[in-house]
XYZ file of C-alpha atoms in Angstrom:
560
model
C -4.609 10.417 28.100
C -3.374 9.373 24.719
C -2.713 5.754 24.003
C -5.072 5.059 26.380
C -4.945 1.376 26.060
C -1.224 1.094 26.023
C -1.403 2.002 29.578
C -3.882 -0.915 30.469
C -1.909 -3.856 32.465
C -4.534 -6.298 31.743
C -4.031 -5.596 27.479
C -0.473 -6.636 28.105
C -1.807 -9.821 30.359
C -3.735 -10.393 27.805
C -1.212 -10.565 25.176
C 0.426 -12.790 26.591
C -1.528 -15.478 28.042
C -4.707 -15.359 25.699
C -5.277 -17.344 22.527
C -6.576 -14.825 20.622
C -3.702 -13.035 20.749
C -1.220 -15.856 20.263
C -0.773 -15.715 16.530
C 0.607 -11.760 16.615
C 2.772 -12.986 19.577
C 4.324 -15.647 17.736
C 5.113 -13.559 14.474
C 6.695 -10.914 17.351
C 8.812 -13.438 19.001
C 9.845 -14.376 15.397
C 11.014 -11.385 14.870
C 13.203 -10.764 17.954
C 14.424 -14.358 17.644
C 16.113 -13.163 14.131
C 16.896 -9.553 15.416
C 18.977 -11.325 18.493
C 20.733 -12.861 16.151
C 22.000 -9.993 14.207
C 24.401 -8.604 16.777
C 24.979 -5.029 17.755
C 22.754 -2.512 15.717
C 24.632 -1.594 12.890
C 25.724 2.393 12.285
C 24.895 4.012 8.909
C 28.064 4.449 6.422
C 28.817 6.689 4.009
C 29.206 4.226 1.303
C 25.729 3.164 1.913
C 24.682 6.712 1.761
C 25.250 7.834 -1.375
C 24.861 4.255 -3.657
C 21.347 6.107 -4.428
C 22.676 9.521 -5.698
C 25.364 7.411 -7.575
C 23.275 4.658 -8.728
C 19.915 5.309 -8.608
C 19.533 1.840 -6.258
C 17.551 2.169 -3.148
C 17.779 -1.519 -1.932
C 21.197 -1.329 -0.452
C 20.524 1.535 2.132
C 17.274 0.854 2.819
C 17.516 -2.804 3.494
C 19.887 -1.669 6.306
C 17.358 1.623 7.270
C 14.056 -0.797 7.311
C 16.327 -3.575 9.783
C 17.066 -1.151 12.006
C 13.240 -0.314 12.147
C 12.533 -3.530 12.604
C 15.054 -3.675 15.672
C 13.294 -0.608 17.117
C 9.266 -2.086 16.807
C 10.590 -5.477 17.856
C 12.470 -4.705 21.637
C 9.446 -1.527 21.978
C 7.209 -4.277 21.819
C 8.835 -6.886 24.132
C 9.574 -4.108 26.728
C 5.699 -3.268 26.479
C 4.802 -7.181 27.065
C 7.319 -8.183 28.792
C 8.701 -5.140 31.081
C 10.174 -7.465 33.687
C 12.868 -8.733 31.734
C 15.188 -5.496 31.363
C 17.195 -6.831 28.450
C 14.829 -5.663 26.013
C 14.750 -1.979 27.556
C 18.782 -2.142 27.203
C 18.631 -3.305 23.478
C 15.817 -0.664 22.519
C 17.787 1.693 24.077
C 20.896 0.691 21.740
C 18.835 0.870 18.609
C 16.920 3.985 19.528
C 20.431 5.638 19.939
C 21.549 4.036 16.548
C 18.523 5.731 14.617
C 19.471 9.207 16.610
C 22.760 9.007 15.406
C 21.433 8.710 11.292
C 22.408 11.540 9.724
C 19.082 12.008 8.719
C 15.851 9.852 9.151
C 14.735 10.451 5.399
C 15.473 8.506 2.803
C 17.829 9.307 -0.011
C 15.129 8.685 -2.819
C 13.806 11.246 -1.387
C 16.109 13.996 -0.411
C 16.307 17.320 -2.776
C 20.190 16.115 -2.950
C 20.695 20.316 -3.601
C 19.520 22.032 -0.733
C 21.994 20.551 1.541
C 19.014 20.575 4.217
C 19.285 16.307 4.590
C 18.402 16.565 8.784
C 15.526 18.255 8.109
C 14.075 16.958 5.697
C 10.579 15.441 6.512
C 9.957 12.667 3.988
C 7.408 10.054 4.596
C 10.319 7.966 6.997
C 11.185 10.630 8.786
C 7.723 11.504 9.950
C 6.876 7.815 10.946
C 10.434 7.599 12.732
C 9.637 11.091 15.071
C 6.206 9.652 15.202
C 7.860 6.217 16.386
C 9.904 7.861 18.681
C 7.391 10.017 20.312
C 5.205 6.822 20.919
C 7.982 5.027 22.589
C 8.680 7.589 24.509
C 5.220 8.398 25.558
C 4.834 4.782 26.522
C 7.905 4.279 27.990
C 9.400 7.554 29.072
C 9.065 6.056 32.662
C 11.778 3.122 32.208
C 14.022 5.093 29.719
C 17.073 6.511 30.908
C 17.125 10.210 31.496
C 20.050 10.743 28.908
C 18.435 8.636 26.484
C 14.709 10.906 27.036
C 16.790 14.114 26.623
C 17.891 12.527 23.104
C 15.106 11.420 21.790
C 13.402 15.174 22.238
C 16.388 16.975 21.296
C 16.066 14.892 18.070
C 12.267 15.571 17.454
C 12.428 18.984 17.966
C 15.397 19.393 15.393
C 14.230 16.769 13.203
C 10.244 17.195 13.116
C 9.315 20.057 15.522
C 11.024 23.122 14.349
C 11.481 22.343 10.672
C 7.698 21.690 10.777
C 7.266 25.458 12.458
C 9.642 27.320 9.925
C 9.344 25.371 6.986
C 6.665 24.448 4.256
C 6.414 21.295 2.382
C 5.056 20.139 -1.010
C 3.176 17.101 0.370
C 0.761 19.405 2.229
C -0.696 19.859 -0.860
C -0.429 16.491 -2.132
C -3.515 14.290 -2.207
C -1.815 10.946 -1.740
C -0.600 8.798 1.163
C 2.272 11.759 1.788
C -0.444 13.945 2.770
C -1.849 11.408 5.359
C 1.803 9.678 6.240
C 3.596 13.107 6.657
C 1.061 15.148 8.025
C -0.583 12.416 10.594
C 3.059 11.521 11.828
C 4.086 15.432 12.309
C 0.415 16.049 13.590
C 1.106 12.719 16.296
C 4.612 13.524 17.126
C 2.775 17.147 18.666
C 0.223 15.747 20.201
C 2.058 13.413 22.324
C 5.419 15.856 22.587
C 4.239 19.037 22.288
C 0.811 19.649 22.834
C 1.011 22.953 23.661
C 2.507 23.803 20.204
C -0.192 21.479 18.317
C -2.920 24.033 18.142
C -0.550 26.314 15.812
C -0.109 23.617 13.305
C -3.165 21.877 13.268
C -5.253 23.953 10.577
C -2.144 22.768 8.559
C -2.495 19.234 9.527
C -6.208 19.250 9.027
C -5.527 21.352 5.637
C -3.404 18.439 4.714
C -5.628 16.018 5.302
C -8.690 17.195 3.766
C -6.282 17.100 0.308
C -5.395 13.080 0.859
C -8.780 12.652 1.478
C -9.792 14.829 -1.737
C -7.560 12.004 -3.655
C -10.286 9.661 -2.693
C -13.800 9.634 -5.294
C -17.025 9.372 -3.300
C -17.094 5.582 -4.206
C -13.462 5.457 -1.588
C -11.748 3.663 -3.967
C -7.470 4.057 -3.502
C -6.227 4.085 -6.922
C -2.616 3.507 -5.917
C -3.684 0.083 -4.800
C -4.417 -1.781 -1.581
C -0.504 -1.459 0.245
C -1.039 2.321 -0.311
C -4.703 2.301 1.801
C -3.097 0.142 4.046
C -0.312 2.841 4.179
C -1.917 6.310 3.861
C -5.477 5.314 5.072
C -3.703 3.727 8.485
C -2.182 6.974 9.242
C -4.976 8.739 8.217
C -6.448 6.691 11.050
C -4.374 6.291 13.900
C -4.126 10.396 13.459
C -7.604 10.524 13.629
C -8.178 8.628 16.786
C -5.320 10.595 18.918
C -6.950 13.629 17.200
C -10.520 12.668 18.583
C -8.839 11.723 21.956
C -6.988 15.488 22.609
C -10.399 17.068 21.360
C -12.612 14.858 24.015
C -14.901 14.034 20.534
C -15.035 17.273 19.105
C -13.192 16.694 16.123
C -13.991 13.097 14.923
C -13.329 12.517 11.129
C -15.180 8.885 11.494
C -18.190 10.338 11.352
C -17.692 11.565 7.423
C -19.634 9.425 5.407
C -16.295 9.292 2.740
C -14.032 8.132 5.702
C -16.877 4.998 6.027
C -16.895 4.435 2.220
C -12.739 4.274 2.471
C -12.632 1.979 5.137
C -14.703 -0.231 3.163
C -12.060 -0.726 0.368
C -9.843 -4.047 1.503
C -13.337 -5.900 1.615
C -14.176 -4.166 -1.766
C -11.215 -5.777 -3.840
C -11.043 -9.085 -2.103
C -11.194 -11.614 -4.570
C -11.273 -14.724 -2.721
C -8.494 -16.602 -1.545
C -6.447 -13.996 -0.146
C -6.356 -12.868 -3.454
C -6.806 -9.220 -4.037
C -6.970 -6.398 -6.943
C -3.485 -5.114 -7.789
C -4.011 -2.104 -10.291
C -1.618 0.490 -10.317
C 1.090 -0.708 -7.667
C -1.162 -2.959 -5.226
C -0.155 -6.090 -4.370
C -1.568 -9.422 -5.758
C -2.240 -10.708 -2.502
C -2.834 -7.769 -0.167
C -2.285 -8.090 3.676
C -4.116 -6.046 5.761
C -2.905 -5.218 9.342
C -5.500 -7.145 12.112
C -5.330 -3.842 14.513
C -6.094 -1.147 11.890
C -9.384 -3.257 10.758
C -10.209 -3.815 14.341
C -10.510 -1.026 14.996
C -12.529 0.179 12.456
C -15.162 -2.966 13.088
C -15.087 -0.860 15.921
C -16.472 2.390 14.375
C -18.167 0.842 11.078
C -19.977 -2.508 12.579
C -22.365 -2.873 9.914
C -19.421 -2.332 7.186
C -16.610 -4.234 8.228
C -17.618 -7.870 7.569
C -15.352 -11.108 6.997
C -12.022 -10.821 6.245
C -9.620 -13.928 5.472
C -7.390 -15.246 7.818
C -4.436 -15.929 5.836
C -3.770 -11.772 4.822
C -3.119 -10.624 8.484
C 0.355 -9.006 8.732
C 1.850 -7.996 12.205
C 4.380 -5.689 9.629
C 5.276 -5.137 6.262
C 8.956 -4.794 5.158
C 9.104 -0.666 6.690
C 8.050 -1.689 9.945
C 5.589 0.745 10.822
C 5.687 1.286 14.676
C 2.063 2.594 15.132
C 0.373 -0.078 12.733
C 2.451 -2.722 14.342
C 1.245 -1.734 17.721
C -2.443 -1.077 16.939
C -2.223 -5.083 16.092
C -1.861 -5.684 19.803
C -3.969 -2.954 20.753
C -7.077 -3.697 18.979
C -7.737 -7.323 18.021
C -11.207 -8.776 17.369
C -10.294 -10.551 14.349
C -8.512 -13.248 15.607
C -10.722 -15.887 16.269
C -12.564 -14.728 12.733
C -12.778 -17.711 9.931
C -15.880 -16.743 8.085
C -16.120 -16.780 4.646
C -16.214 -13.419 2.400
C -19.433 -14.730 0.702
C -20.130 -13.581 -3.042
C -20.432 -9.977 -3.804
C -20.642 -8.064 -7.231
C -19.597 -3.928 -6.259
C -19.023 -1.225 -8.904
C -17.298 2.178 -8.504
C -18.942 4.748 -10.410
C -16.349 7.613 -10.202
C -13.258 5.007 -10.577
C -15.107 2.581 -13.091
C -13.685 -0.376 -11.006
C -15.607 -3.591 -11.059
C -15.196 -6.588 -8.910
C -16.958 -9.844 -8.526
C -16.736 -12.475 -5.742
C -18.219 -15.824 -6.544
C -18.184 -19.156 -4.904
C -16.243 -20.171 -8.402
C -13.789 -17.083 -8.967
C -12.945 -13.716 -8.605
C -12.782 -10.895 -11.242
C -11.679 -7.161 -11.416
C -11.585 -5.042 -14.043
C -11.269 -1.350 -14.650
C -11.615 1.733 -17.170
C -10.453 5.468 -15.370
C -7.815 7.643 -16.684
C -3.939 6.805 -17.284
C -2.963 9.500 -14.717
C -3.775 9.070 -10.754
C -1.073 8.100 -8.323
C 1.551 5.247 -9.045
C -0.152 5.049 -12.297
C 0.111 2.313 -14.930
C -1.171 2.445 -18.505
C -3.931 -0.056 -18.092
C -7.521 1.364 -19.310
C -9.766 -2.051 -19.695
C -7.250 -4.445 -17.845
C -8.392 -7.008 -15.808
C -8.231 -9.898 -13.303
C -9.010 -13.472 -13.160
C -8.427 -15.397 -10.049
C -9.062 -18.485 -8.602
C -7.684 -21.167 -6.272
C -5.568 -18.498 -4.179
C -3.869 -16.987 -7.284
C -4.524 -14.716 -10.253
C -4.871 -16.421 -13.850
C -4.504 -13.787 -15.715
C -3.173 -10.902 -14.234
C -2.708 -7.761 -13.373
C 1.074 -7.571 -11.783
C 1.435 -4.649 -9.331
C 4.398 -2.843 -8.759
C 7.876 -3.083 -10.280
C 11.081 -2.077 -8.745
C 11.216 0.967 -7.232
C 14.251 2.553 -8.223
C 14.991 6.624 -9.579
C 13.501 5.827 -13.443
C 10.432 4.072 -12.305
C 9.445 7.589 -10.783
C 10.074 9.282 -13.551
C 6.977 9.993 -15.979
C 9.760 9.937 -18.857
C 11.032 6.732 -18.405
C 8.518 4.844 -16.324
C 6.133 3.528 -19.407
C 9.189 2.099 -20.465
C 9.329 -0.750 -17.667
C 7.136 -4.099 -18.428
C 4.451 -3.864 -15.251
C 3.205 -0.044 -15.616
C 3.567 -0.082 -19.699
C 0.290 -1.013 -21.107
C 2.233 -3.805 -22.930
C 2.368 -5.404 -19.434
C -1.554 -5.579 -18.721
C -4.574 -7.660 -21.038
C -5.364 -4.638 -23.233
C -5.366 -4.899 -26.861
C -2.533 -3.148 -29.146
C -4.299 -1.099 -31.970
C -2.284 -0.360 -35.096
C 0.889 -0.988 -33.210
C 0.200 1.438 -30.418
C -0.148 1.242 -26.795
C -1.817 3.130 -24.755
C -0.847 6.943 -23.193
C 0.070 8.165 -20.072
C -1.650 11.103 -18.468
C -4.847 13.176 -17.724
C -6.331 13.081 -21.653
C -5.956 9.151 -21.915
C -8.789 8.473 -20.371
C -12.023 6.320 -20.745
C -16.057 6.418 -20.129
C -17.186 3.256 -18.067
C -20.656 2.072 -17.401
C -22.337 -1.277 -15.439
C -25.789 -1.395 -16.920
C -27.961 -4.166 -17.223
C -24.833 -7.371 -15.805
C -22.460 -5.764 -18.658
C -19.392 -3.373 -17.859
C -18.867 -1.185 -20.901
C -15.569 0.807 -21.597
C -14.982 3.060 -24.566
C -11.613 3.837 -24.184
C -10.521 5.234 -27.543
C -9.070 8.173 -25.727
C -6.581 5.496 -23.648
C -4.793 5.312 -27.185
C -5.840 8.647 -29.420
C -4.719 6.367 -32.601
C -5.492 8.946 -35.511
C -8.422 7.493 -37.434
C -9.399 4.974 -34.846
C -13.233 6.211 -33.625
C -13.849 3.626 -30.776
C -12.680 1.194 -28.927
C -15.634 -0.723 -27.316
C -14.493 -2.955 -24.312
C -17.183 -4.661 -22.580
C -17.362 -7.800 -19.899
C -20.043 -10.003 -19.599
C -19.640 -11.708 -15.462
C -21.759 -15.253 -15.788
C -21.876 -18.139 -13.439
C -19.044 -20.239 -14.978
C -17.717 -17.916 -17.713
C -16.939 -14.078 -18.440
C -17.628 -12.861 -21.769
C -14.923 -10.449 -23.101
C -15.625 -8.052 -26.131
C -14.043 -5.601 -28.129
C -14.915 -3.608 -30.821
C -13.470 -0.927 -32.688
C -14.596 1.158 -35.524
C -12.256 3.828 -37.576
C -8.915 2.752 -39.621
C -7.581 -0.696 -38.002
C -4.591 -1.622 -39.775
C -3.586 -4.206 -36.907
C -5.046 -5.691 -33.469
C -3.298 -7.873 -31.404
C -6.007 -8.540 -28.124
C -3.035 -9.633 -25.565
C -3.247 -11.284 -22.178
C -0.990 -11.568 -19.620
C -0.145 -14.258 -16.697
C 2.187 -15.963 -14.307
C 1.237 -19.310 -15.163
C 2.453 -21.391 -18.196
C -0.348 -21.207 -20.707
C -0.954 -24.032 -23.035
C -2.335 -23.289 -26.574
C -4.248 -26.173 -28.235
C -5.543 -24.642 -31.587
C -6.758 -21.365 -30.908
C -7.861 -22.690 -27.339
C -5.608 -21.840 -24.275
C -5.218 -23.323 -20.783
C -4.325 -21.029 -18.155
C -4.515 -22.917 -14.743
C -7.999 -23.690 -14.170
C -9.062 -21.166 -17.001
C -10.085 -21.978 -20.297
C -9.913 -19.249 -22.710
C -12.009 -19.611 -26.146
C -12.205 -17.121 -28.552
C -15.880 -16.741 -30.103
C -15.162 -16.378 -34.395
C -12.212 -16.966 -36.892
C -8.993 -16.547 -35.023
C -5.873 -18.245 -35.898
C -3.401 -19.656 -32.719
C -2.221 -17.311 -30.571
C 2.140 -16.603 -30.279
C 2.833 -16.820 -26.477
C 5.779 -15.080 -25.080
C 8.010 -15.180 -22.154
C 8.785 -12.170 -20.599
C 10.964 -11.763 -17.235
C 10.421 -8.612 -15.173
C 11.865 -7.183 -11.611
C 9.241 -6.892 -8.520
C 8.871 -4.537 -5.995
C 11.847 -6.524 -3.944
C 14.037 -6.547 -6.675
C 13.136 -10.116 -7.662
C 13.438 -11.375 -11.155
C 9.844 -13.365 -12.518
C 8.433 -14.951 -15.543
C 5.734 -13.522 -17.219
C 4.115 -14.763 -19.803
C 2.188 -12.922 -22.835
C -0.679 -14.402 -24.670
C -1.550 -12.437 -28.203
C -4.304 -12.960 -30.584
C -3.743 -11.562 -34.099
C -7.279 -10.419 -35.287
C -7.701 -10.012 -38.906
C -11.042 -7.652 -38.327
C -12.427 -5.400 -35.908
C -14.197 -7.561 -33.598
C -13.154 -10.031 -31.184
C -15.080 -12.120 -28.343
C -13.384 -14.496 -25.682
C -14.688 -16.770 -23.380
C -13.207 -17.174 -19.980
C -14.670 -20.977 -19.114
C -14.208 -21.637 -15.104
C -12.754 -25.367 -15.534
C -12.902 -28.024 -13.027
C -9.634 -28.964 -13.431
C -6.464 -27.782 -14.833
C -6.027 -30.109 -17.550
């Protein structure tokens, strides 16, 4: 049987009387305490609708999309725990009717507005809601009224099912999270609702899968950042395991040496602190959902070591159901307080180096301008300590129509090059796409980048970016040989730098440059976030009057 577990009495027992399981509880009952609150489920309006199309704004409709999400994972969950007390059947039953009623489950950003084919469109949200729905119903098919069972698979089958039969779609060739999100959810939503159908779609599913696993390097680094391997790799997963279930073992992906590498990465780019690395669009400080790593303690013992406390997350802001209930599922983390320990790891196919020390993290990477969510930022890097990052690498902007467009998107502060601690040659920033590139190597306690090719400056030869990881300090320098007319070696943070002479205080950082180099011009800078939040940034820049320049990044005991 599927969803074995779910099934268990004592799991539920559990959940509710044990320690170890009272943190997720609490964050739950959180939740439904605000839900309750909100009144009757809201229904979808027009107006609402179509502020996308008109405005290129996703916040508005999918603030009210993501809450009624978060209505449906709340009352499935109390109804699971608690299935005494009927009320939370009733108001599941509301919401689950709400989200059948949605003209369609995708979301506008990312409906072909000219097809006219909304309903069946199968978009990332889509997938997870049929997905969502076939779980609850699989779970709870026994309590749910009869009317309210013939719904839900009506809306599957004309939702997911049959435009999944008749129809192709691009992200079955895609080698991102869409491959694993779409593809897992569809690939679920058979297994559990129609089985009998799954063995006609699964060399497509597995097809689809072997591409978002193809968008992985041997070294199982996610280039789209740590939310996205939380995202993609957690489908990728929970697919996986139902898939091994059906098959009795036969088919077990968890046995690919890749799949162990990727399951590796949250530990890879934890910097201390509950920091963690946020190239491209990852976050700065990274949760990681307690149920997904669980689990794959489970399969990887050896591999999955400490992980801090502080990142669990019953949920991020989508609410996705089968994450969310893998949290209560599998849970051997909770009692966990062990520290990460120090570790040095570097990625040969994504030149991606991080350092954990007892005195600071550090990140820092060379690659190409052009893998998924992409942001010009060939030789950026991280500093953190004391739970934050110095200087900084800021993750994802706003996500609204420009910022996923390749002609407009180098124009916004966080993915522009001009937003990350990379040097401006001659005026120029770097490139975006597959020839801005770079060649990385760790040899010897020294990363090396030449990453001329990130700008392809006419008469500019090399640029030479190396970092020197020490004890106490990190040695930064570049060098660059060819026509320099002007360098200005920037570096960017969230907290208030303070210049004395040529010396800068950033936090608990010192930063000294090695050689002649005059006061550096610091900038404010103010920048939306991925949740449409304004923030201060601010922008440190060296003029250099040569080629050469060496900084030292001096751990300090205190912050002045």
């Amino acid at each position: 049987m599927l969803y074995e577990k779910a099934f268990q009495k004592e799991i539920w027992e559990a959940v509710r009387t044990e320690k170890a399981y009272a943190p997720l509880l609490s964050a739950l009952l959180e939740d439904y305490r605000a839900v309750s609150k909100e009144g009757p489920v809201s229904a979808v309006r027009f107006s609402e609708y179509i502020i996308y199309r008109e405005t290129g704004c996703r916040q508005n409709y999918e603030a009210l999309y993501f809450a009624r999400r978060k209505r449906l994972n709340t009352y499935a969950l109390m109804a699971l725990i608690y299935p005494e007390e009927e009320e939370h059947l009733l108001q599941l039953q509301d919401t689950i009717w709400a989200i059948c009623d949605e003209y369609t489950w995708a979301l506008p950003a990312h409906i072909a507005w000219k097809t006219g084919r909304d309903p069946g469109n199968i978009d990332l949200f889509s997938a997870e809601t049929g997905f969502a729905l076939s779980t609850i119903y699989h779970l709870l098919g026994g309590r749910l009224h009869e009317k309210m069972k013939e719904r839900i698979d009506w809306e599957i089958n004309r939702r997911i099912i049959r435009p999944f039969l008749y129809r192709r779609f691009w992200w079955e060739h895609s080698n991102n999270n869409w491959a694993a999100v779409c593809a897992g959810s569809v690939g679920c939503a058979f297994l559990l609702r129609r089985p009998h159908l799954f063995p006609l779609i699964r060399p497509r599913i597995a097809f689809a899968m072997s591409r978002f696993l193809s968008g992985f390097p041997a070294d199982g680094i996610c280039a789209e950042g740590v939310d996205y391997w939380n995202y993609g790799f957690g489908f990728f997963t929970v697919y996986a395991r139902l898939l091994r279930e059906f098959t009795h073992g036969r088919k077990d992906y968890f046995k690919r040496p890749k799949v162990r590498e990727i399951a590796e990465f949250y530990q890879k780019i934890s910097l201390g602190g509950g920091v963690t690395v946020s190239f491209s669009d990852g976050g700065q400080h990274g949760r990681y959902y307690p149920g997904l790593l669980s689990f794959l303690r489970e399969e990887y013992p050896d591999v999955i070591g400490p992980l801090p406390p502080a990142s669990r997350m019953l949920h991020d802001h989508c609410y996705r159901f089968c994450l969310e209930l893998d949290c209560f599922l599998y849970n051997s983390l909770q009692e966990e307080n062990l520290a990460l320990g120090e570790r040095t790891y570097y990625a040969p196919e994504s030149a991606w180096l991080t350092r954990r020390t007892a005195s600071y993290g550090f990140a820092a990477k060379g690659g190409s301008n052009n893998v998924s969510h992409n942001h010009n930022d060939i030789g950026s890097f991280i500093v953190a300590r004391g739970g934050r990052q110095l200087l900084c690498d800021l993750g994802p902007g706003e996500y609204v129509k420009d910022y996923f467009n390749d002609q407009k998107r180098y124009q916004y502060f966080c993915t522009s090059s001009r937003g990350h601690s990379v040097p401006v040659i001659n005026g120029q920033l770097q490139g975006h796409g597959a020839k801005y590139n770079s060649i990385s190597a760790w040899k010897d306690g020294v990363l090396t980048i030449e990453m001329a090719q990130a700008y392809r400056i006419p008469g500019v030869e090399s640029v030479k970016r190396s970092f020197r990881p020490e004890a106490e300090k990190i040695v930064l320098t570049d060098q660059i040989s060819g026509t320099v007319t002007s360098l200005k070696e920037r570096f960017v943070t969230q907290v208030e730098p303070v210049a004395e002479g040529n010396v800068v205080r950033v936090g608990s950082l010192l930063m000294r440059p090695l050689g002649e180099t005059g006061a550096p011009e610091i900038t404010r800078e103010r920048f939306q976030n991925h949740f449409s939040q304004e923030e201060t940034v601010y922008c440190i820049d060296f003029d250099v009057p040569g080629k050469v320049f060496a900084l030292e990044l001096l751990m300090s005991e205190s912050e002045g």
